[in-house]
Amino acid sequence: MRFDNTLTRNDRIVSDKLAAFSEIWMLSNNVLRKYFVPECDITCDEQLVGFRGKTPGWTYMPKKPRKYGVKIFWAAGSNTGFALNAIIYGGRNSTNQQKNLAHYIVMELMSPFFGSGRNVIVDNYFTSHQLAVSLLSKSLTLLGTIRHHRKEVPECFKTSLRKTVNSSDFLFDHKHGIFLA
């Protein structure tokens, strides 16, 4: 069973390594959002689907249970886990090299929800100051952990991140808009 036009595939594959499957994937993504209205929190994360065959974007992730496969980035309702949007990672593309893949992925996953006032929940792979500012400009908020070695984390915060604190020791820094230990 084929899902695409083999006559135009060579032209499309220059900019999209998954050209043979992209159109049906986009159609299924549109159906996901058509019949479900997500709650106020949406989670963005990645999944490695185990696969050893030949495909663009074949990925090796040593910390995952299945180390080889195809990486899919998902946006899902936080309470229900219902899939709302997804992107298949097609590997590096020489014509469209992304410097900040995590930022790009979250913005693409959340694009159908721009202006909705929802909260985006991510892990430390995706969290950055740049992402928080970009989402805020689209009327979305960000909740996530941040890696202490990121360049946007000021030095004065890095020392406080290493010590153990009680929950009552947190203060809100209004200047930087973050909680401090």
mmCIF file with all atom_site columns, C-alpha atoms in Angstrom:
data_model
loop_
_atom_site.group_PDB
_atom_site.id
_atom_site.type_symbol
_atom_site.label_atom_id
_atom_site.label_alt_id
_atom_site.label_comp_id
_atom_site.label_asym_id
_atom_site.label_entity_id
_atom_site.label_seq_id
_atom_site.pdbx_PDB_ins_code
_atom_site.Cartn_x
_atom_site.Cartn_y
_atom_site.Cartn_z
_atom_site.occupancy
_atom_site.B_iso_or_equiv
_atom_site.pdbx_formal_charge
_atom_site.auth_seq_id
_atom_site.auth_comp_id
_atom_site.auth_asym_id
_atom_site.auth_atom_id
_atom_site.pdbx_PDB_model_num
ATOM 1   C CA . MET A 1 1   ? 0.000   0.000  0.000  1.00 0.00 ? 1   MET A CA 1
ATOM 2   C CA . ARG A 1 2   ? 1.462   3.372  -1.003 1.00 0.00 ? 2   ARG A CA 1
ATOM 3   C CA . PHE A 1 3   ? 0.497   6.753  0.414  1.00 0.00 ? 3   PHE A CA 1
ATOM 4   C CA . ASP A 1 4   ? 2.280   9.131  -1.923 1.00 0.00 ? 4   ASP A CA 1
ATOM 5   C CA . ASN A 1 5   ? 2.923   9.986  -5.548 1.00 0.00 ? 5   ASN A CA 1
ATOM 6   C CA . THR A 1 6   ? 6.172   8.355  -6.669 1.00 0.00 ? 6   THR A CA 1
ATOM 7   C CA . LEU A 1 7   ? 6.481   10.808 -9.580 1.00 0.00 ? 7   LEU A CA 1
ATOM 8   C CA . THR A 1 8   ? 6.940   13.831 -7.283 1.00 0.00 ? 8   THR A CA 1
ATOM 9   C CA . ARG A 1 9   ? 8.730   12.089 -4.399 1.00 0.00 ? 9   ARG A CA 1
ATOM 10  C CA . ASN A 1 10  ? 12.271  12.956 -5.614 1.00 0.00 ? 10  ASN A CA 1
ATOM 11  C CA . ASP A 1 11  ? 11.436  16.675 -5.595 1.00 0.00 ? 11  ASP A CA 1
ATOM 12  C CA . ARG A 1 12  ? 9.853   16.493 -2.135 1.00 0.00 ? 12  ARG A CA 1
ATOM 13  C CA . ILE A 1 13  ? 12.570  14.346 -0.568 1.00 0.00 ? 13  ILE A CA 1
ATOM 14  C CA . VAL A 1 14  ? 15.117  17.157 -1.002 1.00 0.00 ? 14  VAL A CA 1
ATOM 15  C CA . SER A 1 15  ? 13.442  19.149 1.797  1.00 0.00 ? 15  SER A CA 1
ATOM 16  C CA . ASP A 1 16  ? 11.625  16.296 3.598  1.00 0.00 ? 16  ASP A CA 1
ATOM 17  C CA . LYS A 1 17  ? 13.387  12.968 4.209  1.00 0.00 ? 17  LYS A CA 1
ATOM 18  C CA . LEU A 1 18  ? 10.069  11.377 5.150  1.00 0.00 ? 18  LEU A CA 1
ATOM 19  C CA . ALA A 1 19  ? 8.298   12.541 1.989  1.00 0.00 ? 19  ALA A CA 1
ATOM 20  C CA . ALA A 1 20  ? 6.761   9.121  1.307  1.00 0.00 ? 20  ALA A CA 1
ATOM 21  C CA . PHE A 1 21  ? 4.893   9.258  4.614  1.00 0.00 ? 21  PHE A CA 1
ATOM 22  C CA . SER A 1 22  ? 4.592   12.970 5.522  1.00 0.00 ? 22  SER A CA 1
ATOM 23  C CA . GLU A 1 23  ? 1.207   13.692 3.972  1.00 0.00 ? 23  GLU A CA 1
ATOM 24  C CA . ILE A 1 24  ? -0.608  10.818 5.689  1.00 0.00 ? 24  ILE A CA 1
ATOM 25  C CA . TRP A 1 25  ? 1.162   11.711 8.967  1.00 0.00 ? 25  TRP A CA 1
ATOM 26  C CA . MET A 1 26  ? -0.072  15.336 8.762  1.00 0.00 ? 26  MET A CA 1
ATOM 27  C CA . LEU A 1 27  ? -3.620  14.165 8.011  1.00 0.00 ? 27  LEU A CA 1
ATOM 28  C CA . SER A 1 28  ? -3.621  11.887 11.057 1.00 0.00 ? 28  SER A CA 1
ATOM 29  C CA . ASN A 1 29  ? -2.285  14.751 13.235 1.00 0.00 ? 29  ASN A CA 1
ATOM 30  C CA . ASN A 1 30  ? -5.168  16.961 12.126 1.00 0.00 ? 30  ASN A CA 1
ATOM 31  C CA . VAL A 1 31  ? -7.682  14.253 13.084 1.00 0.00 ? 31  VAL A CA 1
ATOM 32  C CA . LEU A 1 32  ? -6.132  13.979 16.577 1.00 0.00 ? 32  LEU A CA 1
ATOM 33  C CA . ARG A 1 33  ? -7.040  17.602 17.363 1.00 0.00 ? 33  ARG A CA 1
ATOM 34  C CA . LYS A 1 34  ? -10.392 17.578 15.585 1.00 0.00 ? 34  LYS A CA 1
ATOM 35  C CA . TYR A 1 35  ? -12.344 15.519 18.131 1.00 0.00 ? 35  TYR A CA 1
ATOM 36  C CA . PHE A 1 36  ? -10.631 16.377 21.413 1.00 0.00 ? 36  PHE A CA 1
ATOM 37  C CA . VAL A 1 37  ? -10.289 19.701 23.225 1.00 0.00 ? 37  VAL A CA 1
ATOM 38  C CA . PRO A 1 38  ? -7.234  19.511 25.498 1.00 0.00 ? 38  PRO A CA 1
ATOM 39  C CA . GLU A 1 39  ? -7.213  20.647 29.093 1.00 0.00 ? 39  GLU A CA 1
ATOM 40  C CA . CYS A 1 40  ? -5.156  23.632 30.253 1.00 0.00 ? 40  CYS A CA 1
ATOM 41  C CA . ASP A 1 41  ? -1.850  21.683 30.458 1.00 0.00 ? 41  ASP A CA 1
ATOM 42  C CA . ILE A 1 42  ? -0.107  20.093 27.475 1.00 0.00 ? 42  ILE A CA 1
ATOM 43  C CA . THR A 1 43  ? 3.039   17.997 27.811 1.00 0.00 ? 43  THR A CA 1
ATOM 44  C CA . CYS A 1 44  ? 5.754   17.804 25.141 1.00 0.00 ? 44  CYS A CA 1
ATOM 45  C CA . ASP A 1 45  ? 8.156   14.858 25.190 1.00 0.00 ? 45  ASP A CA 1
ATOM 46  C CA . GLU A 1 46  ? 9.961   12.347 23.011 1.00 0.00 ? 46  GLU A CA 1
ATOM 47  C CA . GLN A 1 47  ? 9.492   8.641  22.382 1.00 0.00 ? 47  GLN A CA 1
ATOM 48  C CA . LEU A 1 48  ? 11.812  6.119  20.766 1.00 0.00 ? 48  LEU A CA 1
ATOM 49  C CA . VAL A 1 49  ? 9.826   3.520  18.819 1.00 0.00 ? 49  VAL A CA 1
ATOM 50  C CA . GLY A 1 50  ? 12.015  0.433  18.533 1.00 0.00 ? 50  GLY A CA 1
ATOM 51  C CA . PHE A 1 51  ? 12.950  -0.273 14.903 1.00 0.00 ? 51  PHE A CA 1
ATOM 52  C CA . ARG A 1 52  ? 16.031  -1.807 13.248 1.00 0.00 ? 52  ARG A CA 1
ATOM 53  C CA . GLY A 1 53  ? 15.081  -1.342 9.572  1.00 0.00 ? 53  GLY A CA 1
ATOM 54  C CA . LYS A 1 54  ? 16.247  1.241  7.071  1.00 0.00 ? 54  LYS A CA 1
ATOM 55  C CA . THR A 1 55  ? 14.621  4.638  7.480  1.00 0.00 ? 55  THR A CA 1
ATOM 56  C CA . PRO A 1 56  ? 15.680  8.281  7.568  1.00 0.00 ? 56  PRO A CA 1
ATOM 57  C CA . GLY A 1 57  ? 16.081  9.493  11.112 1.00 0.00 ? 57  GLY A CA 1
ATOM 58  C CA . TRP A 1 58  ? 17.020  6.096  12.511 1.00 0.00 ? 58  TRP A CA 1
ATOM 59  C CA . THR A 1 59  ? 18.283  6.949  16.005 1.00 0.00 ? 59  THR A CA 1
ATOM 60  C CA . TYR A 1 60  ? 20.495  5.398  18.678 1.00 0.00 ? 60  TYR A CA 1
ATOM 61  C CA . MET A 1 61  ? 19.684  6.379  22.282 1.00 0.00 ? 61  MET A CA 1
ATOM 62  C CA . PRO A 1 62  ? 21.705  4.318  24.779 1.00 0.00 ? 62  PRO A CA 1
ATOM 63  C CA . LYS A 1 63  ? 19.600  5.209  27.847 1.00 0.00 ? 63  LYS A CA 1
ATOM 64  C CA . LYS A 1 64  ? 16.299  4.009  26.360 1.00 0.00 ? 64  LYS A CA 1
ATOM 65  C CA . PRO A 1 65  ? 15.010  0.419  26.832 1.00 0.00 ? 65  PRO A CA 1
ATOM 66  C CA . ARG A 1 66  ? 15.121  -0.117 23.057 1.00 0.00 ? 66  ARG A CA 1
ATOM 67  C CA . LYS A 1 67  ? 18.299  1.587  21.988 1.00 0.00 ? 67  LYS A CA 1
ATOM 68  C CA . TYR A 1 68  ? 17.604  1.805  18.228 1.00 0.00 ? 68  TYR A CA 1
ATOM 69  C CA . GLY A 1 69  ? 14.565  3.152  16.480 1.00 0.00 ? 69  GLY A CA 1
ATOM 70  C CA . VAL A 1 70  ? 12.604  6.132  15.204 1.00 0.00 ? 70  VAL A CA 1
ATOM 71  C CA . LYS A 1 71  ? 12.244  9.169  17.454 1.00 0.00 ? 71  LYS A CA 1
ATOM 72  C CA . ILE A 1 72  ? 8.814   10.779 17.670 1.00 0.00 ? 72  ILE A CA 1
ATOM 73  C CA . PHE A 1 73  ? 8.137   14.042 19.498 1.00 0.00 ? 73  PHE A CA 1
ATOM 74  C CA . TRP A 1 74  ? 4.643   14.232 21.027 1.00 0.00 ? 74  TRP A CA 1
ATOM 75  C CA . ALA A 1 75  ? 2.347   16.902 22.430 1.00 0.00 ? 75  ALA A CA 1
ATOM 76  C CA . ALA A 1 76  ? -0.266  15.266 24.653 1.00 0.00 ? 76  ALA A CA 1
ATOM 77  C CA . GLY A 1 77  ? -2.866  16.257 27.213 1.00 0.00 ? 77  GLY A CA 1
ATOM 78  C CA . SER A 1 78  ? -1.194  16.123 30.636 1.00 0.00 ? 78  SER A CA 1
ATOM 79  C CA . ASN A 1 79  ? -4.143  14.567 32.470 1.00 0.00 ? 79  ASN A CA 1
ATOM 80  C CA . THR A 1 80  ? -5.417  12.191 29.793 1.00 0.00 ? 80  THR A CA 1
ATOM 81  C CA . GLY A 1 81  ? -2.282  11.429 27.777 1.00 0.00 ? 81  GLY A CA 1
ATOM 82  C CA . PHE A 1 82  ? -4.346  11.898 24.595 1.00 0.00 ? 82  PHE A CA 1
ATOM 83  C CA . ALA A 1 83  ? -2.040  12.648 21.635 1.00 0.00 ? 83  ALA A CA 1
ATOM 84  C CA . LEU A 1 84  ? -2.628  16.106 20.162 1.00 0.00 ? 84  LEU A CA 1
ATOM 85  C CA . ASN A 1 85  ? 0.290   16.572 17.769 1.00 0.00 ? 85  ASN A CA 1
ATOM 86  C CA . ALA A 1 86  ? 3.400   14.646 16.744 1.00 0.00 ? 86  ALA A CA 1
ATOM 87  C CA . ILE A 1 87  ? 6.576   15.088 14.720 1.00 0.00 ? 87  ILE A CA 1
ATOM 88  C CA . ILE A 1 88  ? 8.704   12.219 13.416 1.00 0.00 ? 88  ILE A CA 1
ATOM 89  C CA . TYR A 1 89  ? 12.411  13.050 13.612 1.00 0.00 ? 89  TYR A CA 1
ATOM 90  C CA . GLY A 1 90  ? 13.799  12.595 10.122 1.00 0.00 ? 90  GLY A CA 1
ATOM 91  C CA . GLY A 1 91  ? 17.453  13.050 11.032 1.00 0.00 ? 91  GLY A CA 1
ATOM 92  C CA . ARG A 1 92  ? 19.732  15.912 10.203 1.00 0.00 ? 92  ARG A CA 1
ATOM 93  C CA . ASN A 1 93  ? 18.891  17.762 7.034  1.00 0.00 ? 93  ASN A CA 1
ATOM 94  C CA . SER A 1 94  ? 21.654  19.709 5.264  1.00 0.00 ? 94  SER A CA 1
ATOM 95  C CA . THR A 1 95  ? 19.207  22.181 3.709  1.00 0.00 ? 95  THR A CA 1
ATOM 96  C CA . ASN A 1 96  ? 17.419  23.012 6.970  1.00 0.00 ? 96  ASN A CA 1
ATOM 97  C CA . GLN A 1 97  ? 19.923  22.584 9.805  1.00 0.00 ? 97  GLN A CA 1
ATOM 98  C CA . GLN A 1 98  ? 18.383  23.451 13.162 1.00 0.00 ? 98  GLN A CA 1
ATOM 99  C CA . LYS A 1 99  ? 20.732  24.937 15.767 1.00 0.00 ? 99  LYS A CA 1
ATOM 100 C CA . ASN A 1 100 ? 18.221  24.612 18.591 1.00 0.00 ? 100 ASN A CA 1
ATOM 101 C CA . LEU A 1 101 ? 16.206  21.507 17.777 1.00 0.00 ? 101 LEU A CA 1
ATOM 102 C CA . ALA A 1 102 ? 14.408  21.393 21.148 1.00 0.00 ? 102 ALA A CA 1
ATOM 103 C CA . HIS A 1 103 ? 13.086  24.961 20.738 1.00 0.00 ? 103 HIS A CA 1
ATOM 104 C CA . TYR A 1 104 ? 11.999  24.290 17.162 1.00 0.00 ? 104 TYR A CA 1
ATOM 105 C CA . ILE A 1 105 ? 10.212  21.035 18.097 1.00 0.00 ? 105 ILE A CA 1
ATOM 106 C CA . VAL A 1 106 ? 8.191   22.543 20.962 1.00 0.00 ? 106 VAL A CA 1
ATOM 107 C CA . MET A 1 107 ? 7.176   25.558 18.859 1.00 0.00 ? 107 MET A CA 1
ATOM 108 C CA . GLU A 1 108 ? 6.044   23.265 16.022 1.00 0.00 ? 108 GLU A CA 1
ATOM 109 C CA . LEU A 1 109 ? 4.154   20.936 18.352 1.00 0.00 ? 109 LEU A CA 1
ATOM 110 C CA . MET A 1 110 ? 2.395   23.833 20.061 1.00 0.00 ? 110 MET A CA 1
ATOM 111 C CA . SER A 1 111 ? 1.630   25.903 16.939 1.00 0.00 ? 111 SER A CA 1
ATOM 112 C CA . PRO A 1 112 ? -2.033  24.749 16.779 1.00 0.00 ? 112 PRO A CA 1
ATOM 113 C CA . PHE A 1 113 ? -2.473  26.040 20.345 1.00 0.00 ? 113 PHE A CA 1
ATOM 114 C CA . PHE A 1 114 ? -0.931  29.506 19.981 1.00 0.00 ? 114 PHE A CA 1
ATOM 115 C CA . GLY A 1 115 ? -3.091  32.115 21.689 1.00 0.00 ? 115 GLY A CA 1
ATOM 116 C CA . SER A 1 116 ? -4.986  29.562 23.797 1.00 0.00 ? 116 SER A CA 1
ATOM 117 C CA . GLY A 1 117 ? -3.439  30.518 27.161 1.00 0.00 ? 117 GLY A CA 1
ATOM 118 C CA . ARG A 1 118 ? -2.442  26.927 27.959 1.00 0.00 ? 118 ARG A CA 1
ATOM 119 C CA . ASN A 1 119 ? 0.568   25.767 29.980 1.00 0.00 ? 119 ASN A CA 1
ATOM 120 C CA . VAL A 1 120 ? 3.302   23.723 28.275 1.00 0.00 ? 120 VAL A CA 1
ATOM 121 C CA . ILE A 1 121 ? 5.102   21.153 30.444 1.00 0.00 ? 121 ILE A CA 1
ATOM 122 C CA . VAL A 1 122 ? 8.511   19.876 29.291 1.00 0.00 ? 122 VAL A CA 1
ATOM 123 C CA . ASP A 1 123 ? 11.574  18.112 30.688 1.00 0.00 ? 123 ASP A CA 1
ATOM 124 C CA . ASN A 1 124 ? 15.106  19.497 30.966 1.00 0.00 ? 124 ASN A CA 1
ATOM 125 C CA . TYR A 1 125 ? 15.977  18.640 27.341 1.00 0.00 ? 125 TYR A CA 1
ATOM 126 C CA . PHE A 1 126 ? 13.489  21.212 26.061 1.00 0.00 ? 126 PHE A CA 1
ATOM 127 C CA . THR A 1 127 ? 13.540  23.873 28.810 1.00 0.00 ? 127 THR A CA 1
ATOM 128 C CA . SER A 1 128 ? 15.324  27.139 28.008 1.00 0.00 ? 128 SER A CA 1
ATOM 129 C CA . HIS A 1 129 ? 14.847  30.846 28.591 1.00 0.00 ? 129 HIS A CA 1
ATOM 130 C CA . GLN A 1 130 ? 14.487  31.394 24.844 1.00 0.00 ? 130 GLN A CA 1
ATOM 131 C CA . LEU A 1 131 ? 11.651  28.856 24.674 1.00 0.00 ? 131 LEU A CA 1
ATOM 132 C CA . ALA A 1 132 ? 9.847   30.451 27.627 1.00 0.00 ? 132 ALA A CA 1
ATOM 133 C CA . VAL A 1 133 ? 10.016  33.890 25.977 1.00 0.00 ? 133 VAL A CA 1
ATOM 134 C CA . SER A 1 134 ? 8.885   32.518 22.590 1.00 0.00 ? 134 SER A CA 1
ATOM 135 C CA . LEU A 1 135 ? 5.920   30.682 24.112 1.00 0.00 ? 135 LEU A CA 1
ATOM 136 C CA . LEU A 1 136 ? 4.939   33.692 26.222 1.00 0.00 ? 136 LEU A CA 1
ATOM 137 C CA . SER A 1 137 ? 4.809   35.814 23.058 1.00 0.00 ? 137 SER A CA 1
ATOM 138 C CA . LYS A 1 138 ? 2.281   33.260 21.708 1.00 0.00 ? 138 LYS A CA 1
ATOM 139 C CA . SER A 1 139 ? 0.142   33.425 24.918 1.00 0.00 ? 139 SER A CA 1
ATOM 140 C CA . LEU A 1 140 ? 1.440   30.130 26.322 1.00 0.00 ? 140 LEU A CA 1
ATOM 141 C CA . THR A 1 141 ? 3.333   29.545 29.571 1.00 0.00 ? 141 THR A CA 1
ATOM 142 C CA . LEU A 1 142 ? 6.162   27.084 30.240 1.00 0.00 ? 142 LEU A CA 1
ATOM 143 C CA . LEU A 1 143 ? 6.793   24.745 33.162 1.00 0.00 ? 143 LEU A CA 1
ATOM 144 C CA . GLY A 1 144 ? 9.929   22.623 33.180 1.00 0.00 ? 144 GLY A CA 1
ATOM 145 C CA . THR A 1 145 ? 13.124  21.705 34.917 1.00 0.00 ? 145 THR A CA 1
ATOM 146 C CA . ILE A 1 146 ? 16.334  23.298 33.698 1.00 0.00 ? 146 ILE A CA 1
ATOM 147 C CA . ARG A 1 147 ? 19.830  21.903 33.527 1.00 0.00 ? 147 ARG A CA 1
ATOM 148 C CA . HIS A 1 148 ? 22.135  23.810 35.865 1.00 0.00 ? 148 HIS A CA 1
ATOM 149 C CA . HIS A 1 149 ? 24.921  24.059 33.276 1.00 0.00 ? 149 HIS A CA 1
ATOM 150 C CA . ARG A 1 150 ? 22.849  25.965 30.705 1.00 0.00 ? 150 ARG A CA 1
ATOM 151 C CA . LYS A 1 151 ? 24.441  29.265 29.702 1.00 0.00 ? 151 LYS A CA 1
ATOM 152 C CA . GLU A 1 152 ? 21.309  31.308 30.530 1.00 0.00 ? 152 GLU A CA 1
ATOM 153 C CA . VAL A 1 153 ? 21.403  30.225 34.194 1.00 0.00 ? 153 VAL A CA 1
ATOM 154 C CA . PRO A 1 154 ? 23.278  32.951 36.148 1.00 0.00 ? 154 PRO A CA 1
ATOM 155 C CA . GLU A 1 155 ? 26.301  31.846 38.208 1.00 0.00 ? 155 GLU A CA 1
ATOM 156 C CA . CYS A 1 156 ? 24.686  32.969 41.473 1.00 0.00 ? 156 CYS A CA 1
ATOM 157 C CA . PHE A 1 157 ? 21.863  30.466 40.889 1.00 0.00 ? 157 PHE A CA 1
ATOM 158 C CA . LYS A 1 158 ? 24.167  27.561 40.016 1.00 0.00 ? 158 LYS A CA 1
ATOM 159 C CA . THR A 1 159 ? 25.602  27.335 43.536 1.00 0.00 ? 159 THR A CA 1
ATOM 160 C CA . SER A 1 160 ? 22.133  27.323 45.115 1.00 0.00 ? 160 SER A CA 1
ATOM 161 C CA . LEU A 1 161 ? 20.984  24.555 42.745 1.00 0.00 ? 161 LEU A CA 1
ATOM 162 C CA . ARG A 1 162 ? 23.645  22.173 44.090 1.00 0.00 ? 162 ARG A CA 1
ATOM 163 C CA . LYS A 1 163 ? 22.664  22.339 47.771 1.00 0.00 ? 163 LYS A CA 1
ATOM 164 C CA . THR A 1 164 ? 19.753  20.471 49.349 1.00 0.00 ? 164 THR A CA 1
ATOM 165 C CA . VAL A 1 165 ? 16.902  22.752 50.402 1.00 0.00 ? 165 VAL A CA 1
ATOM 166 C CA . ASN A 1 166 ? 13.572  22.524 52.164 1.00 0.00 ? 166 ASN A CA 1
ATOM 167 C CA . SER A 1 167 ? 10.433  23.508 50.273 1.00 0.00 ? 167 SER A CA 1
ATOM 168 C CA . SER A 1 168 ? 10.017  26.446 52.688 1.00 0.00 ? 168 SER A CA 1
ATOM 169 C CA . ASP A 1 169 ? 13.417  27.847 51.576 1.00 0.00 ? 169 ASP A CA 1
ATOM 170 C CA . PHE A 1 170 ? 12.223  28.887 48.100 1.00 0.00 ? 170 PHE A CA 1
ATOM 171 C CA . LEU A 1 171 ? 11.915  32.598 47.277 1.00 0.00 ? 171 LEU A CA 1
ATOM 172 C CA . PHE A 1 172 ? 10.530  34.208 44.143 1.00 0.00 ? 172 PHE A CA 1
ATOM 173 C CA . ASP A 1 173 ? 12.988  36.520 42.357 1.00 0.00 ? 173 ASP A CA 1
ATOM 174 C CA . HIS A 1 174 ? 10.771  39.154 40.676 1.00 0.00 ? 174 HIS A CA 1
ATOM 175 C CA . LYS A 1 175 ? 13.647  40.604 38.648 1.00 0.00 ? 175 LYS A CA 1
ATOM 176 C CA . HIS A 1 176 ? 14.383  37.304 36.867 1.00 0.00 ? 176 HIS A CA 1
ATOM 177 C CA . GLY A 1 177 ? 10.916  35.745 37.231 1.00 0.00 ? 177 GLY A CA 1
ATOM 178 C CA . ILE A 1 178 ? 12.131  32.487 38.791 1.00 0.00 ? 178 ILE A CA 1
ATOM 179 C CA . PHE A 1 179 ? 12.108  30.671 42.123 1.00 0.00 ? 179 PHE A CA 1
ATOM 180 C CA . LEU A 1 180 ? 15.357  30.582 44.116 1.00 0.00 ? 180 LEU A CA 1
ATOM 181 C CA . ALA A 1 181 ? 16.528  28.155 46.730 1.00 0.00 ? 181 ALA A CA 1
#
